[in-house]
PDB file of C-alpha atoms in Angstrom:
ATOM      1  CA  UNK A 382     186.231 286.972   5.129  1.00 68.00           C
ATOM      2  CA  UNK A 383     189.455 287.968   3.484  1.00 79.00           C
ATOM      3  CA  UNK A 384     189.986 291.358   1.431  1.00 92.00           C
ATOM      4  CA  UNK A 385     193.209 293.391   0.078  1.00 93.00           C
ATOM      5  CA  UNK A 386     192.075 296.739   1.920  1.00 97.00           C
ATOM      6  CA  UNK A 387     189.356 295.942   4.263  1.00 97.00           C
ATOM      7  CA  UNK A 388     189.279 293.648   7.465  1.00 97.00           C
ATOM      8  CA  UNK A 389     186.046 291.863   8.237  1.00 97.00           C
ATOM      9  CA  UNK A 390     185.663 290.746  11.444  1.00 96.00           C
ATOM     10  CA  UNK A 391     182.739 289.070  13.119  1.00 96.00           C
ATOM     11  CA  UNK A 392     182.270 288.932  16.788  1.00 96.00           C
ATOM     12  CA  UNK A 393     179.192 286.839  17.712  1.00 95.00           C
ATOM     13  CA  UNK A 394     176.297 289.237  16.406  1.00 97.00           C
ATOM     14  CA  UNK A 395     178.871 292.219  15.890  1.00 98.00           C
ATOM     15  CA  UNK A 396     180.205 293.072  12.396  1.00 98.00           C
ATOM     16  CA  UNK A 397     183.622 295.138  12.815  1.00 98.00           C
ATOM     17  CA  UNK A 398     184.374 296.560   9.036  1.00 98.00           C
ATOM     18  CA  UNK A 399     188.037 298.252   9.364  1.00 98.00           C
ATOM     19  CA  UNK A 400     189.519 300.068   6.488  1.00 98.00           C
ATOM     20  CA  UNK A 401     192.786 298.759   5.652  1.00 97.00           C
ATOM     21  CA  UNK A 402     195.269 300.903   3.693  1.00 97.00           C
ATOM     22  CA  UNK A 403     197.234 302.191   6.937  1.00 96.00           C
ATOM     23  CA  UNK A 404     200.332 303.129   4.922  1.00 95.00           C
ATOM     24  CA  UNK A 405     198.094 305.363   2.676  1.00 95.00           C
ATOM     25  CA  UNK A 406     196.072 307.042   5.756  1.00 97.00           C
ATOM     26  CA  UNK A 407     193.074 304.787   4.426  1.00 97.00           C
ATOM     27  CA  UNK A 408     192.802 306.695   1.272  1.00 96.00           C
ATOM     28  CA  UNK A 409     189.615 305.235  -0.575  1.00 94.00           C
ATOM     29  CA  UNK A 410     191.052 303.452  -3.780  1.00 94.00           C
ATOM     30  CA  UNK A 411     188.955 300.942  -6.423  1.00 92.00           C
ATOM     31  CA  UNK A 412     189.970 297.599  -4.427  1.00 94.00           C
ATOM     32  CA  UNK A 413     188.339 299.543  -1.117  1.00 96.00           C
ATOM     33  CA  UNK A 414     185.960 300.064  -3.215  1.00 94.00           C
ATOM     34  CA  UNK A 415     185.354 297.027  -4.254  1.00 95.00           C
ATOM     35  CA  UNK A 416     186.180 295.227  -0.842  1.00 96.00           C
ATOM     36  CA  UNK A 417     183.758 297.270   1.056  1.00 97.00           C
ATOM     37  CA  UNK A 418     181.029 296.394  -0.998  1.00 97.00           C
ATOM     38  CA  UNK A 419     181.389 292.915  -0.546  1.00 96.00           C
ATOM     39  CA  UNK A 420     181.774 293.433   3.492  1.00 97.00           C
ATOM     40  CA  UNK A 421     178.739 295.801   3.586  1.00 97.00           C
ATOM     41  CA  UNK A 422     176.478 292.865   1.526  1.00 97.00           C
ATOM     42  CA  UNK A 423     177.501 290.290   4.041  1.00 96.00           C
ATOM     43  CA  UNK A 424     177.043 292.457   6.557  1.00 97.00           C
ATOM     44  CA  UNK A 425     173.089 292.873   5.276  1.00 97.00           C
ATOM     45  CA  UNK A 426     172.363 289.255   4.329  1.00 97.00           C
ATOM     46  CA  UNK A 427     173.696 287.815   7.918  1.00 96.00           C
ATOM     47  CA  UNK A 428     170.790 287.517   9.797  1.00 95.00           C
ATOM     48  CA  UNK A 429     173.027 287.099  12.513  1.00 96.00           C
ATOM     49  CA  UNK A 430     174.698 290.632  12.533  1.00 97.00           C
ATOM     50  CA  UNK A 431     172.868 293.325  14.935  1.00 98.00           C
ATOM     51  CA  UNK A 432     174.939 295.927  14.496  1.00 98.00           C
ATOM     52  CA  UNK A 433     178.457 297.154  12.692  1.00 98.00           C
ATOM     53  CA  UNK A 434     181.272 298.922  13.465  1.00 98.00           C
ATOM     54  CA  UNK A 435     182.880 301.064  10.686  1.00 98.00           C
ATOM     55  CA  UNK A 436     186.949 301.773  11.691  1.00 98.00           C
ATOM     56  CA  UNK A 437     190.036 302.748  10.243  1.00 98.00           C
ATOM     57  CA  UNK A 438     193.303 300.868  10.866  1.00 98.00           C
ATOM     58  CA  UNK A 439     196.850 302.926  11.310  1.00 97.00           C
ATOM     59  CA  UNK A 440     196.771 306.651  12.278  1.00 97.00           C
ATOM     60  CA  UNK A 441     193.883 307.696  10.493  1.00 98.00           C
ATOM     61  CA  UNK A 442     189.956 307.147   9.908  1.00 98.00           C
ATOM     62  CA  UNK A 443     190.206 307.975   6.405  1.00 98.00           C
ATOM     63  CA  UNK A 444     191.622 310.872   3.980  1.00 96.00           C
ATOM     64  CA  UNK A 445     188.657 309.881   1.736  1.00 94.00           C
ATOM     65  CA  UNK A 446     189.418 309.664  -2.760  1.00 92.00           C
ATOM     66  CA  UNK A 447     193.046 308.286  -3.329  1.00 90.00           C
ATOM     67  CA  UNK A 448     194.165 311.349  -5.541  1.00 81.00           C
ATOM     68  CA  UNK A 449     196.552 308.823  -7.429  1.00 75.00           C
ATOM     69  CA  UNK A 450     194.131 307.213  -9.324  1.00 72.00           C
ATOM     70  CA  UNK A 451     191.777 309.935 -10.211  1.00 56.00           C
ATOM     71  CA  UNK A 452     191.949 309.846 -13.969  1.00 54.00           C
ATOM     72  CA  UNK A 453     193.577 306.651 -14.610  1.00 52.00           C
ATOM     73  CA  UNK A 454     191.040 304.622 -16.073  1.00 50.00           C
ATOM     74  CA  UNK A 455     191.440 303.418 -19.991  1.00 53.00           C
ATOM     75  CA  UNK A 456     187.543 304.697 -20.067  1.00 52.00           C
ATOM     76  CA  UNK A 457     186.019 307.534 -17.489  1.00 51.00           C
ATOM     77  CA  UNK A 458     182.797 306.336 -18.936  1.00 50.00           C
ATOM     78  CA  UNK A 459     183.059 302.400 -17.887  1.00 48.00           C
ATOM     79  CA  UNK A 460     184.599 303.671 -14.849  1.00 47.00           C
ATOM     80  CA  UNK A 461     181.551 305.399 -14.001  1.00 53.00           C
ATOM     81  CA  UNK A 462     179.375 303.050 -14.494  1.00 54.00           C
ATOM     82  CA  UNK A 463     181.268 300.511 -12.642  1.00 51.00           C
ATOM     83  CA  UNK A 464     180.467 303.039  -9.841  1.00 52.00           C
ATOM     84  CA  UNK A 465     177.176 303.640 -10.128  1.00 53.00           C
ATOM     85  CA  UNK A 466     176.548 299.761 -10.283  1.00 60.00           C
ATOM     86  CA  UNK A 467     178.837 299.014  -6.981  1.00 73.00           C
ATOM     87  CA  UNK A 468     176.461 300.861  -4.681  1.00 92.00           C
ATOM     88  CA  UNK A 469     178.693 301.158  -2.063  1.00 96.00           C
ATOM     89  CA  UNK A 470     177.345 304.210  -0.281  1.00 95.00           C
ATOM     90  CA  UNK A 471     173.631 303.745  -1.054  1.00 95.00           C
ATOM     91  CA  UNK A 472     174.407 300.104   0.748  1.00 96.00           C
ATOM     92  CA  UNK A 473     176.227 301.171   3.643  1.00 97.00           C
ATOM     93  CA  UNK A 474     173.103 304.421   4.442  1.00 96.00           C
ATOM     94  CA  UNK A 475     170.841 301.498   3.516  1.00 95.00           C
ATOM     95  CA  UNK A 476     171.723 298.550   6.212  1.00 97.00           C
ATOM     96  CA  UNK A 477     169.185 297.662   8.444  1.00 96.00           C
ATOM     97  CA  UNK A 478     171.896 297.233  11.182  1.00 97.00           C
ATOM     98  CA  UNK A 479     172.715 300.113  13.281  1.00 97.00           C
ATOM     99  CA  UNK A 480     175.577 301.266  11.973  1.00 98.00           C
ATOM    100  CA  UNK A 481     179.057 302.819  14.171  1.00 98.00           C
ATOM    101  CA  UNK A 482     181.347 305.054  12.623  1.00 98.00           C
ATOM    102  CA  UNK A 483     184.508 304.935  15.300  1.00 98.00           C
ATOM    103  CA  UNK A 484     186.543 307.557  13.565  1.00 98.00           C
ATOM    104  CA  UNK A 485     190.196 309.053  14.919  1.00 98.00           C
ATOM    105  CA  UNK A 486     193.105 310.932  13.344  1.00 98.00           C
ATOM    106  CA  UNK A 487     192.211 312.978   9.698  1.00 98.00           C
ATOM    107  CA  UNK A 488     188.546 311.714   8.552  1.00 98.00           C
ATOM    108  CA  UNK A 489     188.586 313.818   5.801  1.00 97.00           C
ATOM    109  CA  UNK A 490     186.878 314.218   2.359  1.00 96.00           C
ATOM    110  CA  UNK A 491     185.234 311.059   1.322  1.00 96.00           C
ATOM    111  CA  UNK A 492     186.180 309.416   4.769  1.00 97.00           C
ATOM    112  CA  UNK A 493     184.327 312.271   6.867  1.00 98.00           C
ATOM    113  CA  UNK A 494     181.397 311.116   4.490  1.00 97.00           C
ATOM    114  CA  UNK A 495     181.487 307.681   5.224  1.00 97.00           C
ATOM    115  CA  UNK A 496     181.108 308.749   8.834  1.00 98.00           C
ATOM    116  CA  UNK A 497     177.887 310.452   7.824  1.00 98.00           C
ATOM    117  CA  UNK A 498     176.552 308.087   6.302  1.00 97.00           C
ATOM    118  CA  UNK A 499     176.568 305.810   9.830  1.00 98.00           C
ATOM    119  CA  UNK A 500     173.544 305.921  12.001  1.00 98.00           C
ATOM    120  CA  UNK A 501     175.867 307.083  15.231  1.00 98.00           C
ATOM    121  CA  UNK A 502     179.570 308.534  14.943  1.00 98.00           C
ATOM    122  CA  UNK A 503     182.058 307.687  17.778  1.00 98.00           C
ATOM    123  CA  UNK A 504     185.122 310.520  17.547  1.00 98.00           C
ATOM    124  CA  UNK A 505     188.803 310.211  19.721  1.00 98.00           C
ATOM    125  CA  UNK A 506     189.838 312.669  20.534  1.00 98.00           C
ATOM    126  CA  UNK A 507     192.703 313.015  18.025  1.00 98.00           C
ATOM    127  CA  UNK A 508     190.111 313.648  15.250  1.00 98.00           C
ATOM    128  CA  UNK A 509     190.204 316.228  12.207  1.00 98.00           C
ATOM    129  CA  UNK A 510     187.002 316.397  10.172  1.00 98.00           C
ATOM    130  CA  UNK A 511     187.005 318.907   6.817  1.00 97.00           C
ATOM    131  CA  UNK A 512     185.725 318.575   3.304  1.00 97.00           C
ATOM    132  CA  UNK A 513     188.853 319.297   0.800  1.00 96.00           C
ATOM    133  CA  UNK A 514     187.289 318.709  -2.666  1.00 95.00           C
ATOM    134  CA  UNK A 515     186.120 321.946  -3.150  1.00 94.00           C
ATOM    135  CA  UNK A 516     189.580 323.597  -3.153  1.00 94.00           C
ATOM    136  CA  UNK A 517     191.095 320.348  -5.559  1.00 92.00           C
ATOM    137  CA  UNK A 518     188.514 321.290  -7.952  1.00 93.00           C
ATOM    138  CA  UNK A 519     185.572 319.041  -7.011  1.00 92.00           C
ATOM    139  CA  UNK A 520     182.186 318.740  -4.384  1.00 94.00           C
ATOM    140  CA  UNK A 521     181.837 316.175  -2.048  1.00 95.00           C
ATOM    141  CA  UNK A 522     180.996 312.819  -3.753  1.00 92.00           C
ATOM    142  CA  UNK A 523     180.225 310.120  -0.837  1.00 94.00           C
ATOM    143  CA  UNK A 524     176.903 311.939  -0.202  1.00 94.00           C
ATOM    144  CA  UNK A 525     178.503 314.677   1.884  1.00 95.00           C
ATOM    145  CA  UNK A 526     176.678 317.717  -0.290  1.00 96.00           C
ATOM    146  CA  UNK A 527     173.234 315.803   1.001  1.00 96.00           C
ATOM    147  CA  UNK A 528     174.037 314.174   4.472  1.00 97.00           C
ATOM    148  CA  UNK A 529     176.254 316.966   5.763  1.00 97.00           C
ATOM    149  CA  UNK A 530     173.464 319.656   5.987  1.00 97.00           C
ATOM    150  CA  UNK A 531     170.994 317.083   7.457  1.00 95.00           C
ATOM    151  CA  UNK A 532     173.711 316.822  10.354  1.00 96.00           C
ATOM    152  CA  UNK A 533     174.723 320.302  10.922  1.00 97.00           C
ATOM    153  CA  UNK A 534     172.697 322.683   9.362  1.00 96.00           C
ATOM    154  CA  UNK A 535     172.925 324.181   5.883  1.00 97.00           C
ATOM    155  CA  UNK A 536     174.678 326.984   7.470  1.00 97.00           C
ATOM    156  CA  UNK A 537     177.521 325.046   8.671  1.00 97.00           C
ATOM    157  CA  UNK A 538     177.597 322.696   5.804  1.00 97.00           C
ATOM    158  CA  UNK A 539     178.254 325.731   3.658  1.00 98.00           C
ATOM    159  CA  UNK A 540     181.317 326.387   5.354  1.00 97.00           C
ATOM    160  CA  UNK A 541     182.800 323.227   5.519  1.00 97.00           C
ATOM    161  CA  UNK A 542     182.002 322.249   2.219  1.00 97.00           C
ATOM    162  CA  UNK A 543     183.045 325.797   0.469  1.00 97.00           C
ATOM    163  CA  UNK A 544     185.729 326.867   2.668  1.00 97.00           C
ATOM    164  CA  UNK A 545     187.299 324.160   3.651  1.00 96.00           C
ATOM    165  CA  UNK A 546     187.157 324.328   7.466  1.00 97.00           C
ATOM    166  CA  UNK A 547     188.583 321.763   9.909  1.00 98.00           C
ATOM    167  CA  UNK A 548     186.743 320.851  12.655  1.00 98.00           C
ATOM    168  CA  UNK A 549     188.246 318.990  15.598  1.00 98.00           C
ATOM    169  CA  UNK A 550     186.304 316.373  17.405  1.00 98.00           C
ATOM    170  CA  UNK A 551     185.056 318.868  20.951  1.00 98.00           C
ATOM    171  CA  UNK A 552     183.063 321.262  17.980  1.00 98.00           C
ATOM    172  CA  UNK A 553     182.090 318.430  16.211  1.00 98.00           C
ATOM    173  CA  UNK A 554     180.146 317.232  19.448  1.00 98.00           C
ATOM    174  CA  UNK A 555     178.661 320.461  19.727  1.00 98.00           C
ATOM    175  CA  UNK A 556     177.535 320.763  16.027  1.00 98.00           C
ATOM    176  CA  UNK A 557     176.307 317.105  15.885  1.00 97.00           C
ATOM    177  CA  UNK A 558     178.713 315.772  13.747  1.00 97.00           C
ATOM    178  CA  UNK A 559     180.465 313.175  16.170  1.00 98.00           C
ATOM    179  CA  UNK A 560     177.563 312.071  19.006  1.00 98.00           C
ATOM    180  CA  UNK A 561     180.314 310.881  21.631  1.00 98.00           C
ATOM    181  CA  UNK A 562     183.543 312.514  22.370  1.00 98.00           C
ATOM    182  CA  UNK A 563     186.044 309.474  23.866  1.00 98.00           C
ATOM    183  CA  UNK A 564     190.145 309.020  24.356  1.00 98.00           C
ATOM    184  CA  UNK A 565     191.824 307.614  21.198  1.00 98.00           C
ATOM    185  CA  UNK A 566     192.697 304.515  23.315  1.00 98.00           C
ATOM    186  CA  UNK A 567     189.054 303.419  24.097  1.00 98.00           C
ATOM    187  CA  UNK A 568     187.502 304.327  20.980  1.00 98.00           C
ATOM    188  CA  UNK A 569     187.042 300.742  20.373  1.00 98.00           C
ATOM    189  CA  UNK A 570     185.923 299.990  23.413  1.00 98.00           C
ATOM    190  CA  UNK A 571     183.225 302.508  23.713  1.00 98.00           C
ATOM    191  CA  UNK A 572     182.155 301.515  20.295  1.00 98.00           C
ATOM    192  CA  UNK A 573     181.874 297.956  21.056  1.00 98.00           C
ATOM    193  CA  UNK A 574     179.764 299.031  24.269  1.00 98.00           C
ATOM    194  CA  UNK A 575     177.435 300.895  22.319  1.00 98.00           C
ATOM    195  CA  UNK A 576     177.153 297.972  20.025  1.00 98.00           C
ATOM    196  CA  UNK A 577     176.163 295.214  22.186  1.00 97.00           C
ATOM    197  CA  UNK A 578     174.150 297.662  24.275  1.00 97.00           C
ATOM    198  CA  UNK A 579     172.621 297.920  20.675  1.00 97.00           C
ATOM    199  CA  UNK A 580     172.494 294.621  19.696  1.00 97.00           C
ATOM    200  CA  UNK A 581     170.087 293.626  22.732  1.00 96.00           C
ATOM    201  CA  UNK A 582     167.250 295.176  21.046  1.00 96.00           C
ATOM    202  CA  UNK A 583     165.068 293.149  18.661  1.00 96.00           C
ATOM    203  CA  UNK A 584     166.498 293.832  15.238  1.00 95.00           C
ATOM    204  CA  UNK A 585     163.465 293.849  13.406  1.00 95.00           C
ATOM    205  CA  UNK A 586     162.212 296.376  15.783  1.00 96.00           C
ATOM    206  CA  UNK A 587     165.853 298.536  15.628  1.00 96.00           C
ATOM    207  CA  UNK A 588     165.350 298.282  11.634  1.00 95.00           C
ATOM    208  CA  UNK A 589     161.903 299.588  11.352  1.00 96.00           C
ATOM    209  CA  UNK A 590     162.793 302.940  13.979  1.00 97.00           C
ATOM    210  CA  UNK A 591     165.664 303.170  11.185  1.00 96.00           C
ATOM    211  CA  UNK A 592     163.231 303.571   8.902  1.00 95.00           C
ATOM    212  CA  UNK A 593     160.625 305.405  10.548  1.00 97.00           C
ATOM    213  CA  UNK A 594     163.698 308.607  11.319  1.00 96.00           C
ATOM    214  CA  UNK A 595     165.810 307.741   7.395  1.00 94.00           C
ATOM    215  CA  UNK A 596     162.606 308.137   5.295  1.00 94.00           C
ATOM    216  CA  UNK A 597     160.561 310.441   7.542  1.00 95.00           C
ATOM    217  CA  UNK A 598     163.008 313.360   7.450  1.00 93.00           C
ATOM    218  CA  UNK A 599     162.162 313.933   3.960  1.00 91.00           C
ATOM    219  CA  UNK A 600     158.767 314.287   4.237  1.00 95.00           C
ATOM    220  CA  UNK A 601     156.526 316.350   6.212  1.00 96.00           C
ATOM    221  CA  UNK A 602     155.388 315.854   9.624  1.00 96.00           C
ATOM    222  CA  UNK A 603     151.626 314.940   8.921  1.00 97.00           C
ATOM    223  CA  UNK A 604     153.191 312.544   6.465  1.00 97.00           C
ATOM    224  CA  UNK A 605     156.057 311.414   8.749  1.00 97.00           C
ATOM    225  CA  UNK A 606     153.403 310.672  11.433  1.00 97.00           C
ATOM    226  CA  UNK A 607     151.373 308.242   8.626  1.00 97.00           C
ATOM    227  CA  UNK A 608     154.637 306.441   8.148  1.00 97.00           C
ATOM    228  CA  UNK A 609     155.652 306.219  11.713  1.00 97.00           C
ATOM    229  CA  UNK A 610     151.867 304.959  12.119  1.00 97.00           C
ATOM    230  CA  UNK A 611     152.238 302.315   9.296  1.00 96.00           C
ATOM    231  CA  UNK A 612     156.049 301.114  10.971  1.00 96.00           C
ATOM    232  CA  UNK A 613     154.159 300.786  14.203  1.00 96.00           C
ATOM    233  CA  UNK A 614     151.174 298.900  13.451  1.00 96.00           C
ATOM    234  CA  UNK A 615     153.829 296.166  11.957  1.00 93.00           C
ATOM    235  CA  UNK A 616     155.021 295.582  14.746  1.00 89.00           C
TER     236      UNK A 616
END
């Protein structure tokens, strides 16, 4: 498939999504926006795909909202609603896939959120996590407000989201935002590992488990057990 800022790629029953606006550190503009939504919908409908990898191409993961547009709209109101209608974020958490984030460099803002919204986060070494929009006059929009404390811990969600704080990628392996630590030049390796080690499983198995842990964090344990109950018997 071809796209302006996104590269799909399609390796057998791998899916390898790269964001593509090197020049711009990957900053997340309306035709990402619009390209990713499209990749993430053929990732879901392929009943060939097992799992995806989400990258970034160039020196960075991604420094999340490009800045340069914000505002720049003939209507804020259409605008939104464009938004709202292009679920990109409530597609990508929503994949039955397993989903890779293999994140490097600054994977900041909006691009740390895209990492959280990935079932498993590979980090280089190289990589910066913080949450900005606070201090530009903003919260976290990708989710981060809601999938950050789910990660971390309200406590350390606070921080990053209120303060600011960086985070390189050793404390993010010890606070459970990255799950694997790896050099920058075999981060796609090791994500490709994990992926076909991944895509081995039975998907429709690997999509109900998905389920079972997505939906049954919200609820409480006698009611997670029901649903885990209910997945099981499916299968």
């Amino acid at each position: 498939m071809s796209f302006t800022a996104v590269i799909y790629e399609k390796e057998g029953s791998l899916a390898l999504v790269a964001l593509n606006r090197p020049k711009m550190l990957n900053a997340y503009n309306v035709q990402m926006r619009d390209d990713l939504y499209q990749a993430l919908r053929a990732v879901r409908d392929d009943p060939e795909i097992r799992v995806m990898i989400l990258r970034g191409e160039g020196p960075a993961f991604s420094t999340g909202g490009d800045v340069s547009e914000f505002g720049s709209a003939p209507s804020p109101i259409g605008a939104r609603e464009v938004r709202w209608r292009r679920d990109v974020w409530g597609t990508l958490l929503s994949l039955p896939q397993p989903t890779i984030a293999a994140v490097h460099g600054y994977t900041v803002g909006g691009g740390m959120e895209m990492a959280l919204l990935c079932d498993i986060c590979i980090a280089a070494e190289d990589t910066i996590f913080f949450l900005p929009e606070t201090g530009l006059g903003m919260i976290p929009g990708v989710g981060g407000t809601q999938t950050a404390p789910r990660a971390i811990g309200l406590g350390r969600a606070l921080d990053m989201v209120l303060t600011g704080k960086r985070v390189d990628a050793r404390e993010a392996l010890q606070i459970g935002l990255a799950n694997r630590v790896v050099p920058r030049e075999t981060l796609l390796t090791a994500a490709k590992a994990l992926a076909y080690t991944l895509a081995q499983h039975d998907p429709r198995v690997v999509a109900l488990a998905k389920r079972a842990i997505r939906q049954g964090r919200d609820l409480s344990l006698a009611e997670g057990l029901q649903l885990e109950r209910r997945l099981f018997a499916i299968l």
